[in-house]
Short mmCIF file of N, CA and C in Angstrom, two decimals:
data_model
loop_
_atom_site.label_atom_id
_atom_site.label_comp_id
_atom_site.label_asym_id
_atom_site.label_seq_id
_atom_site.Cartn_x
_atom_site.Cartn_y
_atom_site.Cartn_z
N MET A 21 127.65 -61.23 64.54
CA MET A 21 127.23 -63.02 64.64
C MET A 21 128.16 -63.12 65.77
N SER A 22 127.94 -64.42 66.62
CA SER A 22 128.90 -65.12 66.81
C SER A 22 129.39 -66.29 66.12
N GLU A 23 130.53 -66.49 66.58
CA GLU A 23 130.88 -68.24 66.08
C GLU A 23 129.48 -69.06 65.61
N ALA A 24 128.96 -69.17 67.14
CA ALA A 24 128.26 -70.84 67.39
C ALA A 24 127.05 -69.91 66.16
N PHE A 25 126.71 -69.40 65.85
CA PHE A 25 125.65 -68.31 65.02
C PHE A 25 125.91 -69.20 63.69
N ILE A 26 127.16 -68.60 62.83
CA ILE A 26 127.28 -69.29 61.93
C ILE A 26 127.03 -70.43 61.74
N ALA A 27 128.13 -71.17 62.73
CA ALA A 27 128.14 -72.50 62.48
C ALA A 27 127.24 -73.01 62.31
N ASP A 28 125.89 -72.87 63.41
CA ASP A 28 124.88 -73.61 63.27
C ASP A 28 123.96 -72.96 61.95
N LEU A 29 124.33 -72.06 61.37
CA LEU A 29 124.11 -71.50 59.98
C LEU A 29 124.02 -72.32 58.78
N LYS A 30 125.06 -73.02 59.20
CA LYS A 30 125.63 -73.62 57.73
C LYS A 30 125.57 -75.33 58.08
N THR A 31 125.01 -75.44 58.88
CA THR A 31 124.74 -77.01 59.65
C THR A 31 123.27 -76.74 59.05
N VAL A 32 122.01 -76.02 59.20
CA VAL A 32 121.14 -75.86 59.00
C VAL A 32 121.08 -75.63 57.33
N TRP A 33 121.60 -74.78 56.81
CA TRP A 33 122.15 -74.72 55.02
C TRP A 33 122.84 -76.28 54.48
N GLU A 34 123.57 -77.13 55.09
CA GLU A 34 123.80 -78.27 54.50
C GLU A 34 122.95 -79.24 54.97
N GLU A 35 122.10 -79.24 55.46
CA GLU A 35 120.97 -79.52 55.91
C GLU A 35 119.64 -79.80 54.70
N ASP A 36 119.22 -78.60 54.73
CA ASP A 36 117.55 -78.09 54.38
C ASP A 36 118.29 -76.74 53.57
N GLY A 37 119.18 -76.31 53.08
CA GLY A 37 119.63 -74.87 51.92
C GLY A 37 118.63 -75.58 50.76
N ILE A 38 118.99 -76.46 49.70
CA ILE A 38 118.71 -76.56 48.44
C ILE A 38 117.01 -76.61 48.90
N SER A 39 116.28 -77.38 49.85
CA SER A 39 115.52 -77.78 49.52
C SER A 39 114.21 -76.71 49.81
N ALA A 40 115.07 -75.39 51.08
CA ALA A 40 114.06 -74.38 51.44
C ALA A 40 113.66 -73.31 50.61
N LEU A 41 115.58 -73.07 49.53
CA LEU A 41 115.82 -72.73 48.29
C LEU A 41 114.20 -72.95 47.28
N ARG A 42 114.41 -74.61 46.88
CA ARG A 42 113.21 -74.82 46.04
C ARG A 42 112.16 -74.22 46.08
N ARG A 43 111.52 -74.95 47.66
CA ARG A 43 110.28 -74.43 48.01
C ARG A 43 109.97 -72.94 48.57
N CYS A 44 111.02 -72.39 48.36
CA CYS A 44 110.81 -70.72 48.16
C CYS A 44 110.38 -70.05 47.19
N ALA A 45 110.77 -70.90 46.33
CA ALA A 45 111.27 -70.89 44.97
C ALA A 45 109.89 -71.04 44.55
N GLU A 46 109.25 -72.10 44.81
CA GLU A 46 108.04 -72.47 44.29
C GLU A 46 107.20 -71.92 44.99
N SER A 47 106.47 -71.60 46.29
CA SER A 47 105.54 -70.95 46.89
C SER A 47 105.59 -69.52 46.74
N GLU A 48 106.73 -69.06 47.09
CA GLU A 48 106.49 -67.74 46.75
C GLU A 48 107.98 -67.42 46.01
N PRO A 49 107.27 -67.01 44.71
CA PRO A 49 108.60 -66.11 43.82
C PRO A 49 109.03 -64.72 44.34
N GLY A 50 108.06 -64.11 44.67
CA GLY A 50 108.45 -62.74 44.99
C GLY A 50 109.85 -62.56 45.98
N THR A 51 109.15 -63.64 47.09
CA THR A 51 110.61 -63.50 48.14
C THR A 51 111.92 -64.55 47.61
N PHE A 52 111.46 -65.45 46.69
CA PHE A 52 112.90 -66.15 46.44
C PHE A 52 113.61 -64.66 45.42
N CYS A 53 113.10 -64.11 44.45
CA CYS A 53 113.46 -63.64 43.70
C CYS A 53 114.75 -62.01 44.63
N ARG A 54 113.75 -61.29 46.18
CA ARG A 54 114.39 -60.81 46.43
C ARG A 54 115.29 -60.96 47.57
N ILE A 55 115.58 -62.39 47.54
CA ILE A 55 116.69 -63.12 48.01
C ILE A 55 117.81 -62.67 47.19
N VAL A 56 117.52 -63.43 45.82
CA VAL A 56 118.59 -63.95 45.25
C VAL A 56 119.11 -62.08 44.83
N SER A 57 118.30 -61.44 44.53
CA SER A 57 118.78 -59.77 44.05
C SER A 57 119.69 -59.17 45.27
N GLY A 58 119.12 -59.96 46.66
CA GLY A 58 120.19 -59.30 48.01
C GLY A 58 121.67 -59.50 47.66
N LEU A 59 121.70 -60.72 47.37
CA LEU A 59 123.31 -61.60 46.88
C LEU A 59 123.74 -60.77 45.87
N LEU A 60 122.95 -60.03 44.96
CA LEU A 60 123.83 -59.78 43.93
C LEU A 60 124.30 -58.33 44.15
N PRO A 61 125.93 -58.10 43.78
CA PRO A 61 126.51 -56.39 43.97
C PRO A 61 125.59 -55.29 43.14
N LYS A 62 125.46 -54.48 43.77
CA LYS A 62 124.24 -53.11 43.41
C LYS A 62 125.38 -52.73 42.24
N ASN A 63 126.59 -52.61 42.51
CA ASN A 63 127.11 -51.99 41.64
C ASN A 63 128.28 -52.72 40.95
N VAL A 64 128.59 -52.43 39.11
CA VAL A 64 129.34 -53.15 38.99
C VAL A 64 129.77 -51.96 37.81
N ASP A 65 130.80 -52.20 38.57
CA ASP A 65 132.56 -51.03 37.68
C ASP A 65 133.13 -52.10 36.35
N VAL A 66 132.50 -51.58 35.27
CA VAL A 66 133.49 -52.44 34.07
C VAL A 66 134.10 -51.59 33.36
N ASN A 67 135.50 -51.88 33.24
CA ASN A 67 136.21 -50.93 32.53
C ASN A 67 137.45 -51.38 31.33
N VAL A 68 137.12 -51.69 30.33
CA VAL A 68 137.53 -52.07 29.22
C VAL A 68 138.45 -51.23 28.49
N SER A 69 139.41 -51.98 27.63
CA SER A 69 140.21 -50.83 27.46
C SER A 69 140.99 -51.72 26.33
N GLY A 70 141.83 -51.05 25.34
CA GLY A 70 142.76 -51.41 24.36
C GLY A 70 141.43 -51.78 22.74
N SER A 71 142.37 -52.40 21.95
CA SER A 71 141.84 -52.63 21.00
C SER A 71 141.97 -53.95 20.04
N VAL A 72 141.02 -54.26 19.33
CA VAL A 72 140.66 -55.68 18.26
C VAL A 72 140.74 -55.54 16.72
N ASP A 73 142.17 -56.48 16.92
CA ASP A 73 142.37 -56.59 14.84
C ASP A 73 140.99 -57.13 14.33
N VAL A 74 139.72 -57.13 13.83
CA VAL A 74 138.76 -57.52 13.40
C VAL A 74 139.21 -59.02 12.47
N GLY A 75 139.84 -58.43 11.46
CA GLY A 75 140.50 -59.68 10.58
C GLY A 75 141.31 -60.35 10.99
N SER A 76 142.09 -60.01 12.52
CA SER A 76 143.15 -61.35 13.04
C SER A 76 141.56 -61.92 13.84
N PHE A 77 141.13 -61.50 14.35
CA PHE A 77 139.92 -61.78 15.42
C PHE A 77 139.24 -62.90 14.25
N ALA A 78 138.98 -62.93 13.22
CA ALA A 78 138.45 -63.68 12.61
C ALA A 78 138.82 -65.11 12.03
N GLU A 79 140.04 -64.96 11.67
CA GLU A 79 140.69 -65.77 10.82
C GLU A 79 141.03 -66.87 12.28
N LYS A 80 141.23 -66.32 13.53
CA LYS A 80 141.39 -67.32 14.97
C LYS A 80 140.08 -67.83 14.91
N PHE A 81 139.28 -67.35 15.38
CA PHE A 81 137.72 -67.70 14.74
C PHE A 81 137.89 -68.58 14.30
N ARG A 82 138.14 -68.57 13.13
CA ARG A 82 137.46 -69.72 12.19
C ARG A 82 138.25 -70.83 12.61
N HIS A 83 139.69 -70.47 12.81
CA HIS A 83 140.72 -71.58 12.73
C HIS A 83 139.62 -72.59 14.31
N ALA A 84 139.65 -71.74 15.25
CA ALA A 84 139.53 -72.81 16.44
C ALA A 84 137.54 -73.52 15.82
N LEU A 85 137.12 -72.91 15.12
CA LEU A 85 135.87 -73.52 15.57
C LEU A 85 136.09 -74.99 14.00
N SER A 86 137.35 -74.94 13.05
CA SER A 86 137.78 -75.85 12.81
C SER A 86 138.28 -77.15 13.02
N LEU A 87 139.13 -76.41 14.09
CA LEU A 87 139.93 -77.47 15.27
C LEU A 87 138.57 -78.17 16.06
N LEU A 88 137.41 -77.71 16.72
CA LEU A 88 136.55 -78.11 17.11
C LEU A 88 135.92 -79.42 16.39
N GLY A 89 135.94 -79.14 15.02
CA GLY A 89 135.11 -79.63 14.28
C GLY A 89 133.68 -79.55 14.14
N ASN A 90 133.62 -77.60 14.16
CA ASN A 90 132.55 -76.88 14.22
C ASN A 90 131.94 -76.15 12.91
N GLU A 91 132.97 -76.24 11.78
CA GLU A 91 132.83 -75.62 10.98
C GLU A 91 131.19 -75.11 10.32
N PRO A 92 131.02 -73.55 10.24
CA PRO A 92 129.89 -73.29 9.43
C PRO A 92 129.22 -74.40 8.18
N GLN A 93 128.32 -74.04 8.01
CA GLN A 93 127.37 -74.89 7.30
C GLN A 93 127.49 -74.00 6.20
N SER A 94 127.42 -72.84 5.88
CA SER A 94 127.39 -71.98 5.06
C SER A 94 128.00 -70.76 5.28
N LYS A 95 128.48 -69.83 4.21
CA LYS A 95 128.99 -68.61 4.36
C LYS A 95 128.59 -67.56 6.20
N MET A 96 129.30 -67.30 6.68
CA MET A 96 129.19 -66.47 7.67
C MET A 96 129.05 -65.03 7.54
N ARG A 97 127.46 -64.70 7.74
CA ARG A 97 127.25 -63.37 7.53
C ARG A 97 128.32 -62.37 8.48
N THR A 98 128.41 -61.55 8.06
CA THR A 98 129.24 -60.04 8.45
C THR A 98 128.01 -58.62 8.65
N ILE A 99 128.84 -57.78 9.61
CA ILE A 99 128.49 -56.76 9.45
C ILE A 99 129.59 -55.50 9.04
N GLU A 100 129.36 -54.83 8.10
CA GLU A 100 130.69 -54.02 7.38
C GLU A 100 130.07 -52.65 7.99
N HIS A 101 131.26 -52.13 8.35
CA HIS A 101 131.00 -50.75 9.32
C HIS A 101 132.12 -49.98 9.18
N LYS A 102 131.84 -48.87 8.70
CA LYS A 102 133.23 -48.09 8.27
C LYS A 102 133.36 -46.80 9.18
N ALA A 103 134.21 -46.36 9.96
CA ALA A 103 134.07 -45.54 11.35
C ALA A 103 133.83 -43.52 10.39
N THR A 104 133.27 -43.23 11.28
CA THR A 104 133.14 -41.85 10.81
C THR A 104 134.02 -40.75 11.50
N SER A 105 134.02 -39.76 11.34
CA SER A 105 135.04 -39.15 12.04
C SER A 105 134.77 -38.67 14.19
N SER A 106 133.53 -38.87 13.57
CA SER A 106 132.69 -38.56 15.42
C SER A 106 133.04 -39.63 15.94
N ALA A 107 133.42 -41.24 15.15
CA ALA A 107 133.62 -42.47 15.96
C ALA A 107 134.75 -42.46 16.66
N ARG A 108 136.15 -41.80 15.39
CA ARG A 108 137.24 -42.12 15.87
C ARG A 108 137.46 -41.60 17.64
#
């Protein structure tokens, strides 16, 4: 694409972009969803490694709640889990 076309596209987007998206979302929601899905990546590769000390995390989380003045009203519910040999 030429630089002039990209510049024109930018100008039109700045002038009419949000209103055009709103009209499309209201009058043609299927087309709007296709536009949005076309902008999203097709594949996302996430690799996470490491470990979390649950006790330390819970302590830091409670401390953060107290700093924010957002202490829970009642005792927090937890889920207990015991690792099995196949889960290690």
